[in-house]
Amino acid sequence: MRADITSLFGLNIYTETGTYVGKVADLVLDVDERKVRGLAVSDINKDIFDVTSRGVILPYRWVITAGDIVLVRNVVNKFRKANKVVEED
Amino acid sequence: MKMANVFAKNLSSKQVMATDGTEIGILYNIVMDIRTGDLIDLIVKPDMSLDTSKYKVDEQYILLPFESVRAIKDYIVVDKNIARGLTPEPVEI
């Protein structure tokens, strides 16, 4: 499915189990690979992200689909102990 | 040369230029594949002086395949031949 990248801005992000994750603030583009690398997420759900920063970057490969909302794989518990998970990708 | 990752919002309204130095226009949007995350086309608002007949036109914008992008920093530099959807001319030996 093709879409303009700006159509994703501001969409709410939920996991496949229905947990609110945050809002799409921006996209990270890999120009060499010609791919979207990640979603920059703002207004994050502080219950699942144990971080002090205002936002996080999720790898785009976690995205299942996007339309009126963005659906991602279950990220709950991935950020509990190791904040490093975000940096790994 | 490896180009760094860039934030999409940093690219909005960036000048698009061909490798031969001609101005093509201003970046308006990028078409992506939602499922795979592949970047497909640049949507560019063409410069007034640009002859758009050689490009894929969509209303007041032109579409340039993302493969044509050579560099993104202060400008977006594209390969004109690939941007027009042409394959490079075969080199005669």
Coordinates of N, CA and C in Angstrom, one line a residue, chain A residues 29-84:
Chain A
L29 N 14.5 8.4 8.0 CA 14.7 7.8 6.7 C 16.2 7.4 6.5
D30 N 16.4 6.2 5.9 CA 17.7 5.7 5.5 C 17.8 5.9 4.0
V31 N 18.5 7.0 3.6 CA 18.6 7.4 2.2 C 19.3 6.3 1.4
D32 N 20.4 5.7 1.9 CA 21.1 4.7 1.2 C 20.3 3.5 0.9
E33 N 19.6 3.0 1.9 CA 18.8 1.8 1.7 C 17.4 2.1 1.1
R34 N 17.1 3.4 0.9 CA 15.8 3.8 0.4 C 14.7 3.2 1.2
K35 N 14.8 3.3 2.5 CA 13.8 2.8 3.4 C 13.5 3.7 4.6
V36 N 12.3 3.5 5.1 CA 12.0 4.2 6.4 C 12.6 3.3 7.5
R37 N 13.5 3.9 8.3 CA 14.2 3.1 9.4 C 13.4 3.1 10.7
G38 N 12.7 4.2 11.0 CA 12.1 4.2 12.3 C 11.0 5.3 12.4
L39 N 10.2 5.1 13.5 CA 9.2 6.1 13.8 C 9.7 6.9 15.0
A40 N 9.7 8.2 14.9 CA 10.0 9.0 16.0 C 8.6 9.3 16.7
V41 N 8.5 8.8 18.0 CA 7.3 8.8 18.7 C 7.3 9.9 19.8
S42 N 6.2 10.7 19.8 CA 6.1 11.7 20.9 C 4.8 11.3 21.7
D43 N 4.5 12.1 22.7 CA 3.4 11.8 23.6 C 3.3 10.4 24.0
I44 N 4.5 9.8 24.4 CA 4.6 8.4 24.7 C 3.8 8.0 26.0
N45 N 3.4 6.7 26.0 CA 2.7 6.2 27.1 C 3.8 5.8 28.2
K46 N 3.8 6.6 29.2 CA 4.9 6.5 30.2 C 4.8 5.2 31.0
D47 N 3.7 4.5 30.9 CA 3.6 3.2 31.6 C 4.4 2.1 30.9
I48 N 4.6 2.2 29.6 CA 5.3 1.2 29.0 C 6.8 1.6 28.6
F49 N 7.0 2.9 28.6 CA 8.4 3.4 28.4 C 9.0 3.9 29.6
D50 N 10.0 3.2 30.1 CA 10.6 3.6 31.4 C 11.8 4.6 31.1
V51 N 11.5 5.7 30.4 CA 12.5 6.6 30.0 C 12.2 8.0 30.4
T52 N 13.2 8.8 30.5 CA 13.0 10.2 31.0 C 12.9 11.1 29.8
S53 N 13.2 10.7 28.6 CA 13.2 11.5 27.4 C 11.7 11.7 27.0
R54 N 11.5 12.8 26.2 CA 10.1 13.1 25.8 C 9.6 12.1 24.7
G55 N 10.5 11.5 24.0 CA 10.0 10.6 22.9 C 11.0 9.4 22.8
V56 N 10.6 8.5 21.9 CA 11.5 7.3 21.6 C 11.4 7.1 20.1
I57 N 12.4 6.3 19.6 CA 12.3 5.9 18.2 C 12.1 4.4 18.1
L58 N 11.1 4.0 17.4 CA 10.8 2.6 17.2 C 11.3 2.2 15.9
P59 N 11.9 1.0 15.8 CA 12.3 0.5 14.5 C 11.0 0.3 13.6
Y60 N 11.2 0.6 12.3 CA 10.0 0.5 11.4 C 9.6 -0.9 11.2
R61 N 10.5 -1.9 11.4 CA 10.1 -3.3 11.2 C 9.1 -3.8 12.2
W62 N 8.9 -3.0 13.3 CA 7.9 -3.4 14.2 C 6.5 -3.0 13.8
V63 N 6.4 -2.2 12.7 CA 5.1 -1.7 12.3 C 4.4 -2.8 11.5
I64 N 3.2 -3.1 11.9 CA 2.4 -4.1 11.2 C 1.6 -3.4 10.0
T65 N 0.9 -2.4 10.3 CA 0.2 -1.6 9.2 C -0.1 -0.2 9.7
A66 N -0.5 0.6 8.8 CA -0.9 2.0 9.2 C -2.0 2.4 8.3
G67 N -3.0 3.1 8.9 CA -4.1 3.7 8.1 C -4.6 4.9 8.9
D68 N -5.7 4.7 9.7 CA -6.2 5.7 10.5 C -5.4 5.8 11.8
I69 N -4.8 4.6 12.2 CA -3.8 4.5 13.3 C -2.6 3.7 12.8
V70 N -1.6 3.7 13.6 CA -0.4 2.8 13.3 C -0.5 1.7 14.3
L71 N -0.4 0.4 13.7 CA -0.4 -0.8 14.5 C 1.0 -1.3 14.6
V72 N 1.5 -1.6 15.8 CA 2.9 -2.1 15.9 C 2.9 -3.4 16.7
R73 N 4.0 -4.2 16.6 CA 4.1 -5.4 17.3 C 4.1 -5.1 18.8
N74 N 3.8 -6.0 19.6 CA 3.8 -5.8 21.1 C 5.1 -5.3 21.6
V75 N 5.1 -4.1 22.1 CA 6.4 -3.5 22.6 C 6.4 -3.4 24.1
V76 N 5.2 -3.8 24.7 CA 5.1 -3.7 26.2 C 6.1 -4.7 26.8
N77 N 6.8 -4.2 27.8 CA 7.8 -5.0 28.5 C 9.2 -5.0 27.8
K78 N 9.2 -4.5 26.6 CA 10.5 -4.4 25.9 C 11.4 -3.3 26.5
F79 N 10.7 -2.3 27.1 CA 11.5 -1.1 27.5 C 11.6 -1.1 29.0
R80 N 11.1 -2.1 29.7 CA 11.1 -2.1 31.2 C 12.5 -2.0 31.8
K81 N 13.4 -3.0 31.4 CA 14.7 -3.0 32.0 C 15.7 -2.3 31.2
A82 N 15.7 -2.6 29.9 CA 16.8 -2.1 29.1 C 16.3 -1.0 28.1
N83 N 16.6 0.2 28.4 CA 16.3 1.3 27.5 C 17.1 1.2 26.2
K84 N 18.1 0.3 26.3 CA 19.0 0.2 25.2 C 18.3 -0.4 23.9

